[in-house]
XYZ file of C-alpha atoms in Angstrom:
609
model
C -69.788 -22.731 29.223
C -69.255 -19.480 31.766
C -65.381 -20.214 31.754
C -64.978 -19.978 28.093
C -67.489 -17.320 27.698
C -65.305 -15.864 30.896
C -62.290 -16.121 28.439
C -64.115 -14.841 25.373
C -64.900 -11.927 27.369
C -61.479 -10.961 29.036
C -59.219 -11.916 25.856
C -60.092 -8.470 23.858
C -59.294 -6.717 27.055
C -55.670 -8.028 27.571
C -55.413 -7.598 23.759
C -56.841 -3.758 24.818
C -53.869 -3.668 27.362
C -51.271 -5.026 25.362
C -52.127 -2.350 22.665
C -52.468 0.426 24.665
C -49.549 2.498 23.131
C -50.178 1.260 19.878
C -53.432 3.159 20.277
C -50.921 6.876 20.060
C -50.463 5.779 16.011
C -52.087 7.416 13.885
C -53.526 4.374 11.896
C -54.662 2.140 15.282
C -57.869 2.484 15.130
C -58.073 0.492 11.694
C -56.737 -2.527 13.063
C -59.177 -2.405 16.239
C -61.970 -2.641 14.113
C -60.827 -5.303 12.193
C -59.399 -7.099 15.245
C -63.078 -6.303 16.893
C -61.170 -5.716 19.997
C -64.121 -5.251 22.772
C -66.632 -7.133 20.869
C -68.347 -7.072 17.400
C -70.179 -4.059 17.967
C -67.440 -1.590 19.194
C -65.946 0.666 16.471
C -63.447 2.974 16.994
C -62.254 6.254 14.418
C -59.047 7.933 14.194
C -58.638 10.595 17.413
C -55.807 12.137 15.441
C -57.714 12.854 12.017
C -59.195 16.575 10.998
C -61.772 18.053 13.151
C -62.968 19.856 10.276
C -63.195 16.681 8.100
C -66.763 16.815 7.929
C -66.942 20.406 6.097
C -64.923 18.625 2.919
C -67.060 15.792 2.620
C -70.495 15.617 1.026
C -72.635 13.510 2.687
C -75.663 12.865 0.200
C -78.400 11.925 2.761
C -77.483 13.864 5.817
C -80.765 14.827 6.833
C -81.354 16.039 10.388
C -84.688 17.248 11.783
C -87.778 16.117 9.817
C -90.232 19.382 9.875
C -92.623 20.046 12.076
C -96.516 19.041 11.457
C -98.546 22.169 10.962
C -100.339 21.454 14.246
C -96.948 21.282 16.132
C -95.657 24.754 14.630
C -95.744 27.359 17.128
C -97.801 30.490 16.263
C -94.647 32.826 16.982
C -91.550 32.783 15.290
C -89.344 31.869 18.184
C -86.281 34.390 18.951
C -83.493 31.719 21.005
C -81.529 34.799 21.686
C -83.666 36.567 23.587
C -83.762 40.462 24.588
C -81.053 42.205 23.727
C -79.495 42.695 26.843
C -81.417 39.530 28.765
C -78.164 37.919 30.881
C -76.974 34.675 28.915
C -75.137 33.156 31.812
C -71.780 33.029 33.037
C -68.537 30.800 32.477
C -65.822 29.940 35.108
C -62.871 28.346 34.813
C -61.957 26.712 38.559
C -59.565 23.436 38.480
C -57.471 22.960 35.916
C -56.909 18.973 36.928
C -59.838 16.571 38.120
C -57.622 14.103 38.234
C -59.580 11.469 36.957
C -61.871 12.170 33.731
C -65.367 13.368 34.799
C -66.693 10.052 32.497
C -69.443 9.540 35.884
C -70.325 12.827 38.663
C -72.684 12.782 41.057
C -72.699 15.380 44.013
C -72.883 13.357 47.408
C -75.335 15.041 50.265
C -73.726 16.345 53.556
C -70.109 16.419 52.493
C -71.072 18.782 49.522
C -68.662 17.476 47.313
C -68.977 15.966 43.511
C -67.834 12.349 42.909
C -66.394 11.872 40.032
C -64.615 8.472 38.463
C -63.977 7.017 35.168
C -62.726 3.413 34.136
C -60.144 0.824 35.589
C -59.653 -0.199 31.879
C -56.150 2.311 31.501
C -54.564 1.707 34.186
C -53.819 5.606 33.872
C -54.605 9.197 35.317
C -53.754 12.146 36.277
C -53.366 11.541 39.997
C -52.002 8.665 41.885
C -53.525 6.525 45.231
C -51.890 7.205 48.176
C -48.274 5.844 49.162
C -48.546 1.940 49.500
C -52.307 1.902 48.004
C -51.931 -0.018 44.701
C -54.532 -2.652 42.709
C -53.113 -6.127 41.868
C -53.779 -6.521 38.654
C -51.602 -10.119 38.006
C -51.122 -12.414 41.152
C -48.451 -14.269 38.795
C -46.311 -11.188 37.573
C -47.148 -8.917 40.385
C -48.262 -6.331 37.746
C -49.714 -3.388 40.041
C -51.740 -0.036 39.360
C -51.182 2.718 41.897
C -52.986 5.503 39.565
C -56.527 6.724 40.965
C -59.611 6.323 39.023
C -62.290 7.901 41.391
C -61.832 11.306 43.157
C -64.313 13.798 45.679
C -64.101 17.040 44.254
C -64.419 19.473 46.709
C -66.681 21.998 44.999
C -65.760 24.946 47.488
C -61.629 24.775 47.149
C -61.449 21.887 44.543
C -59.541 20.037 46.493
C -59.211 15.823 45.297
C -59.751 13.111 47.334
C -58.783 10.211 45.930
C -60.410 6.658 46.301
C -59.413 3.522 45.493
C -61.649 1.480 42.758
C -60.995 -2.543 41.826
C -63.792 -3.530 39.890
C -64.055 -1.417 35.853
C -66.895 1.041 36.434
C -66.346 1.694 32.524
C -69.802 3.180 31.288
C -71.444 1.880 34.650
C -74.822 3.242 36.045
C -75.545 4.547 39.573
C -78.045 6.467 42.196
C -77.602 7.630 45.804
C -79.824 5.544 48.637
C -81.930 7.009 51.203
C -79.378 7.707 53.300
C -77.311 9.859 50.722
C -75.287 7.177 49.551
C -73.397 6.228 46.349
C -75.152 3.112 45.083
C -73.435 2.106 41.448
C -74.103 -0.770 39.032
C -72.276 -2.642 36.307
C -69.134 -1.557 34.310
C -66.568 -3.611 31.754
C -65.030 -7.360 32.381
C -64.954 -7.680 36.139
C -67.356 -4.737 36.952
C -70.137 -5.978 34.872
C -71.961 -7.901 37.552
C -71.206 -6.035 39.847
C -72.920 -3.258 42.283
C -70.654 -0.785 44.302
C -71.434 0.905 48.042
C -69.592 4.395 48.743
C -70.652 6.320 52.360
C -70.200 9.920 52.445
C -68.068 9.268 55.933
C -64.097 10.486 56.612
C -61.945 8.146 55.037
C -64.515 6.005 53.801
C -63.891 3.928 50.770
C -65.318 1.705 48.557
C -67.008 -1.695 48.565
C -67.386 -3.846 45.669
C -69.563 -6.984 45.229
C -68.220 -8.507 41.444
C -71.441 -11.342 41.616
C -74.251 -8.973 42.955
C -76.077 -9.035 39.229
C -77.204 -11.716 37.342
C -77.093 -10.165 33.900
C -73.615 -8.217 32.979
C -74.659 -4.275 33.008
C -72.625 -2.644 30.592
C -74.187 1.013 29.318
C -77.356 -0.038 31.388
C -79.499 2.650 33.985
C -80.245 2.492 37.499
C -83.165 3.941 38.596
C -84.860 4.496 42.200
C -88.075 3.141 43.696
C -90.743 4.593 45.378
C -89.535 2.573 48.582
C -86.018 3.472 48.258
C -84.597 0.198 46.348
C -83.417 0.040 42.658
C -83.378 -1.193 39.660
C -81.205 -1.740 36.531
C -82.288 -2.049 33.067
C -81.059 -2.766 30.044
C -76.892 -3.059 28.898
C -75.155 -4.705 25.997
C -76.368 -7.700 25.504
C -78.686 -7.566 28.098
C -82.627 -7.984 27.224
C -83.697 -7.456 30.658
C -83.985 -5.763 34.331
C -83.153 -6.729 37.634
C -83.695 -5.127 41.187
C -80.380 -4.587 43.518
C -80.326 -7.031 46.093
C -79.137 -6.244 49.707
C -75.810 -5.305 50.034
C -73.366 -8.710 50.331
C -76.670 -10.874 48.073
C -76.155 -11.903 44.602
C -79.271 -11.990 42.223
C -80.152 -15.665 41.370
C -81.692 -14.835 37.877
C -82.981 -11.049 35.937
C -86.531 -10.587 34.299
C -86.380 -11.210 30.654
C -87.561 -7.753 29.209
C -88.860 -7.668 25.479
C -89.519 -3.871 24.998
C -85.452 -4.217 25.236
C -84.850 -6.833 22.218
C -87.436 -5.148 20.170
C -85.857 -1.661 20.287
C -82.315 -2.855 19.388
C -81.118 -2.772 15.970
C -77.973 -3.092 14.191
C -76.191 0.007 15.985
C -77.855 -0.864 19.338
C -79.217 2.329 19.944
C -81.652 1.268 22.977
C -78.141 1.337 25.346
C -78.511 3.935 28.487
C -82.535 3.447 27.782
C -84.408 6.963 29.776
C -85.867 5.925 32.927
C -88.025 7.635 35.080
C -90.319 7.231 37.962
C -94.077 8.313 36.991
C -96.012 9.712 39.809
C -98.022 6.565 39.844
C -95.556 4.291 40.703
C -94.772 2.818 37.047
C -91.708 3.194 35.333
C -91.678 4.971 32.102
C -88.543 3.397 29.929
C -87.572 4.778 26.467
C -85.387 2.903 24.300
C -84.515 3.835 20.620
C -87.355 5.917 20.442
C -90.320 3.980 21.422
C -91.406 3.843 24.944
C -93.317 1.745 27.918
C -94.736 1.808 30.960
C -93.062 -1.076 33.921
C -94.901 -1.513 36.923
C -92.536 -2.649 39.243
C -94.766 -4.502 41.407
C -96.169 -7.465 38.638
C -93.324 -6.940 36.787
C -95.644 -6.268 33.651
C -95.971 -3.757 30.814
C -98.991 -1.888 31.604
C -98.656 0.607 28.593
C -97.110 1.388 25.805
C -96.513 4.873 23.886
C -96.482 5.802 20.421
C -93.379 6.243 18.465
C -91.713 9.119 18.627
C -91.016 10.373 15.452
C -87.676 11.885 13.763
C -85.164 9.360 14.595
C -83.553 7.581 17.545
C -82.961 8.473 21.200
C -80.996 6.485 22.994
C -77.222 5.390 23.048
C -75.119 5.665 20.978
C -77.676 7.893 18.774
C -77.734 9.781 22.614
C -80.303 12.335 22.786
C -81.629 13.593 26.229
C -84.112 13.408 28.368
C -85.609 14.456 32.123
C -88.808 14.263 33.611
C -90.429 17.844 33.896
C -90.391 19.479 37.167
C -93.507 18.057 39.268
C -96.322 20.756 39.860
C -97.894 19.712 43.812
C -100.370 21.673 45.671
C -101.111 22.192 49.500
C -104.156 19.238 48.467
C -103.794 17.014 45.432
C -105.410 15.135 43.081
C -105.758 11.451 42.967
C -103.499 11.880 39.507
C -100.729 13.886 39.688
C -99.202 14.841 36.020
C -95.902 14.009 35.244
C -94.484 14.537 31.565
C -91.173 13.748 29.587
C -88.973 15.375 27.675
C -86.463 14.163 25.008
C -84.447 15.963 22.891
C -81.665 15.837 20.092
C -80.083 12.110 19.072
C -79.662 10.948 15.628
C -81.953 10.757 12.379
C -79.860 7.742 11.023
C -79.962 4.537 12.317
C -76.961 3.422 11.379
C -74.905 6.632 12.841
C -72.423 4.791 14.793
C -71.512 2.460 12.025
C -70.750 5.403 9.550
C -68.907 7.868 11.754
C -66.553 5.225 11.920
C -66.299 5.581 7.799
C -65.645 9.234 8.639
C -69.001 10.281 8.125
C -70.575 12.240 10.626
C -74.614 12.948 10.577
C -76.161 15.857 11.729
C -77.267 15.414 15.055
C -81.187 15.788 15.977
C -82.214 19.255 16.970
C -86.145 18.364 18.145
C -87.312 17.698 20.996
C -90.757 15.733 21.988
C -92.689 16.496 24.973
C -95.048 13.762 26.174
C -97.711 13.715 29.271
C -97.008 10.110 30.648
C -100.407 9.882 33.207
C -102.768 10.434 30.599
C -104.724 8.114 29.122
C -104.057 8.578 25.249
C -100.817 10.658 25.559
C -99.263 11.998 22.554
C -96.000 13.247 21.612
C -95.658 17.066 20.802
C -92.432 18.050 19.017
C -90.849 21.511 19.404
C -87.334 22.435 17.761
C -84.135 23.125 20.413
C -81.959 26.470 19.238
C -78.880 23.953 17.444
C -78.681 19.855 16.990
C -77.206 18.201 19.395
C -76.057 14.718 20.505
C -74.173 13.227 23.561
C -75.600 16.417 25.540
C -76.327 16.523 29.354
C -79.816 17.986 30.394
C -80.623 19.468 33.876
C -83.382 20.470 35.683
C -82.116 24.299 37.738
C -83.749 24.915 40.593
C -86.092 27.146 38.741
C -87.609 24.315 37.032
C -85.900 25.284 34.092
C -84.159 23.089 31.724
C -80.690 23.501 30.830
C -79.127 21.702 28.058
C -75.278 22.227 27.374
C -72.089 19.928 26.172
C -72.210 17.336 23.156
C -71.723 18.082 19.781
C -73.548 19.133 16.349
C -72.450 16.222 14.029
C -72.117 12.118 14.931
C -72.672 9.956 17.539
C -71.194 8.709 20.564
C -67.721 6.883 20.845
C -64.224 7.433 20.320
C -63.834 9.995 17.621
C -67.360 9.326 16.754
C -68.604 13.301 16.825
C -67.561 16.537 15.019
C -68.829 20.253 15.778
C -68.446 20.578 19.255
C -71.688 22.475 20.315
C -70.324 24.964 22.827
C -73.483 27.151 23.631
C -76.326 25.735 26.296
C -79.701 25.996 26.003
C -82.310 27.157 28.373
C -85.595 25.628 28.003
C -88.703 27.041 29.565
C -91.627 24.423 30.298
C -94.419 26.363 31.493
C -93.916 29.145 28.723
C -95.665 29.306 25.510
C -94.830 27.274 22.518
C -92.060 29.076 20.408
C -90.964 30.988 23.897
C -89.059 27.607 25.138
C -85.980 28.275 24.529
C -83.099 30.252 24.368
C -79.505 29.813 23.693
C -77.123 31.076 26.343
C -73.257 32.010 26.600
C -70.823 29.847 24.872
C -67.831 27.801 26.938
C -64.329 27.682 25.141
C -63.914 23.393 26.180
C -65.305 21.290 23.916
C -67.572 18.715 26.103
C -68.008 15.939 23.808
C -68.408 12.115 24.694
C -67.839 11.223 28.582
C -68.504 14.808 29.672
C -71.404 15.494 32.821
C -72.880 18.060 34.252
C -73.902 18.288 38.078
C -76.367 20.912 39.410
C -74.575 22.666 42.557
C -76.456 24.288 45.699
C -75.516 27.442 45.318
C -77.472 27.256 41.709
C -74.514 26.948 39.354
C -73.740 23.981 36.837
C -70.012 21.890 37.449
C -69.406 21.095 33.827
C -66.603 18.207 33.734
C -64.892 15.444 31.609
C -64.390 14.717 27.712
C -62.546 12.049 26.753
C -63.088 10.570 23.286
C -59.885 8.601 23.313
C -58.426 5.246 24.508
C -57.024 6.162 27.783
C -55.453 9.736 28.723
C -54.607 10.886 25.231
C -53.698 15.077 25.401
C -52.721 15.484 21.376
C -55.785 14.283 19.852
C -58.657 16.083 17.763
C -60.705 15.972 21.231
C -58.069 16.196 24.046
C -58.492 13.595 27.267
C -60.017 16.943 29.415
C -59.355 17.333 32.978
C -60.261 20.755 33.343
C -63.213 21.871 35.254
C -65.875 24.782 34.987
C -68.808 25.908 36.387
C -71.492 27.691 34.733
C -73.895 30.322 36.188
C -77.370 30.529 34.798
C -79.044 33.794 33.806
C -80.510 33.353 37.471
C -77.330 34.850 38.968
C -76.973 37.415 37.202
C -76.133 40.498 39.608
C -78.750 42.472 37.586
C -80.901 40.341 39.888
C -79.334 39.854 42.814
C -81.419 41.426 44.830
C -83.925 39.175 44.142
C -82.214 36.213 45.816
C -83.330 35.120 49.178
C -81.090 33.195 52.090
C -82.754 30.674 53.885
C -82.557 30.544 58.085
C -80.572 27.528 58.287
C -81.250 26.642 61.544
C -84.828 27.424 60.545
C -84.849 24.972 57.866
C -85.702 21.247 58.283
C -83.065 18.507 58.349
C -85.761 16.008 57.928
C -89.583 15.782 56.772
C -92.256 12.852 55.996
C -94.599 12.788 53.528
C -97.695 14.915 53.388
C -97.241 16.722 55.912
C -96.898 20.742 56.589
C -93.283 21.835 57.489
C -91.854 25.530 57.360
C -88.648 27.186 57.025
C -87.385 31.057 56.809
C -86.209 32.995 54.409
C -84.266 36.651 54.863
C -84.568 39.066 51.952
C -83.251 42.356 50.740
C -86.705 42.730 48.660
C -88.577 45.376 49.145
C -91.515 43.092 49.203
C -92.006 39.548 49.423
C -95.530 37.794 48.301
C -96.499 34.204 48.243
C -97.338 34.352 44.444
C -93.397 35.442 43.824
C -92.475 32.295 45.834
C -91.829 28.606 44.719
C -89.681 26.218 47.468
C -88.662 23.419 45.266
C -86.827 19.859 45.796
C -84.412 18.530 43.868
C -83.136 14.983 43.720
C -79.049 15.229 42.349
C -78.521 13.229 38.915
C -75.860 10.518 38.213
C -74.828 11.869 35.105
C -72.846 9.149 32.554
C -73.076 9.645 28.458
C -75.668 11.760 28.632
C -77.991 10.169 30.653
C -79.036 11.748 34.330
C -80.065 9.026 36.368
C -82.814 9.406 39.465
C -82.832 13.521 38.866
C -86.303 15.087 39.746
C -87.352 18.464 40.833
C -90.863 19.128 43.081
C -92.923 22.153 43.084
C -94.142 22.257 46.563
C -97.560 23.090 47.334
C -97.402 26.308 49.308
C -99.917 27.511 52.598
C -98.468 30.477 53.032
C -95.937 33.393 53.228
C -95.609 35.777 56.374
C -93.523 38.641 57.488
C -91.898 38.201 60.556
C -89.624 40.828 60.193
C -90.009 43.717 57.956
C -87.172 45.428 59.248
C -84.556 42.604 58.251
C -86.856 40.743 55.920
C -87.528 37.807 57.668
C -90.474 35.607 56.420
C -91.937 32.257 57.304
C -92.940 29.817 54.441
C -95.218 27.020 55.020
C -95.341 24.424 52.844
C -96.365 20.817 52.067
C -93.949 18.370 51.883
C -94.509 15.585 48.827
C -97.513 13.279 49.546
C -95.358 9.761 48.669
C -92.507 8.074 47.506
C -93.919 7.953 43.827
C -93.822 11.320 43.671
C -90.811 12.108 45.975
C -88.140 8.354 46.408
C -87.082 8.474 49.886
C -83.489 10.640 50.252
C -81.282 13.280 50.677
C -83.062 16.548 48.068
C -81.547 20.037 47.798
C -84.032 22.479 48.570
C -84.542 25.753 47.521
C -86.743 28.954 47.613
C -87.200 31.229 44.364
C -88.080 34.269 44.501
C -89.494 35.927 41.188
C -87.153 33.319 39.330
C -83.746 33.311 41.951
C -83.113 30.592 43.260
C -81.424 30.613 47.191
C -78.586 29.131 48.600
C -80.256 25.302 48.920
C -80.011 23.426 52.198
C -79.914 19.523 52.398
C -83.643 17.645 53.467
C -84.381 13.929 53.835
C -87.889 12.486 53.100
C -88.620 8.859 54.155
């Protein structure tokens, strides 16, 4: 039974491969729909049609948002743009080829530098392995790929490094371990089983183990543990979790997971389910648009959450979501809050099937806010500046929320969206309802589907990727985009530069266990520098894939206190409390900052375990 389902599996993908260039006509994408080329429930539209299609055709039920209850409406009228002359952020264009297509990007700790990789499948990019470095694809014909499909992108001089991948990380999951490094999951034929180990070292490369997973994990998420391990939940097809086993182990058998069967529906739109580590230990999953609470431990539900209304959530309806900054003290309470957001996705079920009959909802533009460690939580809904779908969300070192890329119209998949939604969106969680948000400076790159976003040290946003075609396709609606931006909040504005603090470097921890008091230095240019102007925050770096980013957190530190050492050249000592477990703070590698009146520093890298 596993060899013929082995063949039923890799027969669409030679078919794939053989068809590759027949892919560049116009009317392809008809016959791989009928031909049901990667499975019955992978549709496909034309990459070469109108972009503007959607303006000519009426589409009698395209409803979007549903209103707002009257308990839900905020008592301002809110004003996205802002002050007149607030900064809106900052665009830079700084590499003009990744080299691969940004489809996964994490940035690595230490070496400072973003991985980014996209699929085996095309045996194609835009920079090759080096000399003698080639994957065998055919023992029999010798058939042989030298192209690249994972680079480091050196986010200082962009420089590529390339690695060498065998196994398909197509739409594949990831996280880093304690020890800062790359631990991904899953992927298309081959890679589906299996789980991948990259160290941050020189010259160190990857290794690939194709039987690690019981269950094949394609568009499933990884998420970390308090103790450091992981787990993986969800994929096509797959109705259940596992947890990685140690390195060179192969899972015997996954936990059946219902919550994952009764979310799915025709379109599937419980792929890439949110996951998120609660401050109690428990895992708070959200599929479709319904969500649970996993403890780990007994493997058992041990809540469940109310609908949330307006539509569906989850891929390839993708909406967002993060867990909100976490607010600690110097002493805390036996319950520390955590809360949820999600925002955008699709109203109609049934998106993904009708964008590939050239019709193209309007995408979500809500967003529902939920407090996950109370003990009757409720959703509260709150409407975003534009829809959007397939979008990346953030947490900035701030604890603001920064939503950018996707598009206004659709769904994920290959020429499955229209409207490219060009302007982020800063959202602000501890301000007043109808003062949330505001919409910031517009890019000129369309980020549609397989686009991510990585938060940088130095505060900006790498913005990478978009590829809505089969392969690297460069004349289509959507271009295959290998260019590479970064984007500079309001935060670094130079209107408030002055603001911005450095910390002492060598006056900064390497390395810190939990609940305990550490302290580090700042220098300023401030004319005065006061404890209630100060937050030192830590931020865990997101694997961002298809609008989901994996593992990302961001801690408020509890502070002691703030004192000058210096006046002269503004040199102050922060003391602070370091996180009081691994619920609240999975052991690893965190960026940390210090903000001063809302600008952010220069972070430096800290380990907690």
């Amino acid at each position: 039974m596993a060899i013929v389902f082995k063949n039923l599996f890799v027969l669409p993908v030679l078919f794939l491969s053989s068809y590759a260039q027949l892919w560049l006509r116009p009317d392809a994408y008809v016959l791989f729909n009928r031909k049901k080329i990667l499975g019955p429930h992978e549709l496909f539209n034309d990459p070469f049609g109108d972009a503007l299609d959607y303006k000519r055709k009426k589409i009698t039920d395209d409803f979007g948002t549903a209103p707002l209850s009257d308990s839900e409406k905020p008592s301002v009228r809110p004003n996205y743009a802002g002050l007149p002359k607030e900064p809106k952020g900052r665009w830079e264009l700084v590499a003009v080829n990744s080299g691969v297509s940004a489809m996964h990007a994490i940035l690595l700790p230490r070496v400072n530098k973003v991985l980014m990789y996209d699929a085996t499948i095309w045996k194609k990019s835009e920079i090759r392995l080096p000399t003698g470095h080639c994957r065998l694809l055919n023992q029999t014909t010798g058939e042989k790929d030298c192209y690249c499909h994972s680079v480091l992108f050196d986010i200082v001089t962009t420089a590529l490094t390339p690695l060498e991948l065998h196994t398909d990380t197509w739409c594949s999951s990831g996280g880093l371990s304690v020890d800062g490094n790359l631990v991904g999951t899953g992927g298309f034929q081959g890679g589906a089983n299996t789980v991948r180990y990259l160290e941050t070292c020189k010259g160190c490369n990857w290794r690939e183990f194709p039987t690690a997973l019981a269950d094949r994990r394609w568009y499933s998420t990884q998420a970390e543990l308090p103790d450091g391990g992981f787990i993986v939940v969800g994929g096509r097809e797959a109705f259940s979790y596992e947890y990685i086993p140690r390195e060179g182990d192969s899972n015997a058998k996954s936990y059946f997971f219902d919550f994952l069967k009764k979310t799915s529906d025709r379109d599937e739109n419980n792929l890439y389910p949110f996951v998120h580590l609660s401050t109690d230990g428990n895992l708070f999953i959200f599929a479709n648009n319904l969500a649970v609470l996993l403890n780990p431990k007994s493997n058992k539900v041990v809540h469940e959450f109310p609908a949330l209304p307006g539509g569906h959530r989850s891929y390839p309806a993708t909406g967002m979501s993060a867990l909100l900054p976490i607010k600690l003290h110097s002493k805390n309470n036996d319950v520390i809050p955590a809360e949820v957001l999600v925002c955008g996705g699709s109203g109609h079920e049934d998106a993904y099937t009708q964008a590939s009959k050239d019709i193209f909802y309007t995408a979500l533009q809500d967003c529902g806010r939920i407090r996950i460690t109370d003990k009757k939580p409720v959703w509260k809904r709150e409407i975003m500046p534009s829809p959007r779908v397939m979008g990346d969300m953030v947490i900035l070192p701030t604890g603001d929320i920064l939503m950018l890329n996707g598009a206004k119209r659709g769904c994920s998949g290959w020429g499955f969206a229209r409207e490219p939604n060009l302007a982020p969106a800063i959202y602000y969680p501890k301000a007043k309802l109808g003062n949330r948000f505001m919409q910031l400076k517009a890019s000129i790159i369309p980020r549609m589907y397989h686009s991510s976003s990585v938060v940088l040290p130095n505060g900006k946003v790498l913005v990478a990727g978009s590829n809505t075609n089969n392969g690297y396709v460069y004349n289509a609606i959507f271009p295959t985009e290998l260019r590479v931006e970064k984007f500079s909040p309001p935060y670094l504005d130079p209107s408030v530069a002055v603001h911005r603090p450095v910390i002492v470097t060598d006056k900064a921890p390497e390395q810190i266990s939990y609940d305990e008091t550490f302290q580090l230095q700042i220098k300023s240019t401030a004319v005065k520098v006061e404890k209630k102007d100060i937050i030192v925050t830590m931020y865990a770096p997101a694997f961002t894939t298809h609008g989901v980013s994996m593992n990302q957190r961001l801690l408020d530190l509890g502070l002691e206190d703030v004192i000058a050492e210096n006046a002269f050249l503004g040199i102050h000592t922060i003391t602070a409390v370091s996180p009081p477990s691994g619920k609240v703070a999975p052991p690893g590698y965190y960026m940390l900052f210090v903000v001063h009146q809302g600008v952010p520093s220069v972070s430096t890298w800290v380990q907690i375990k």
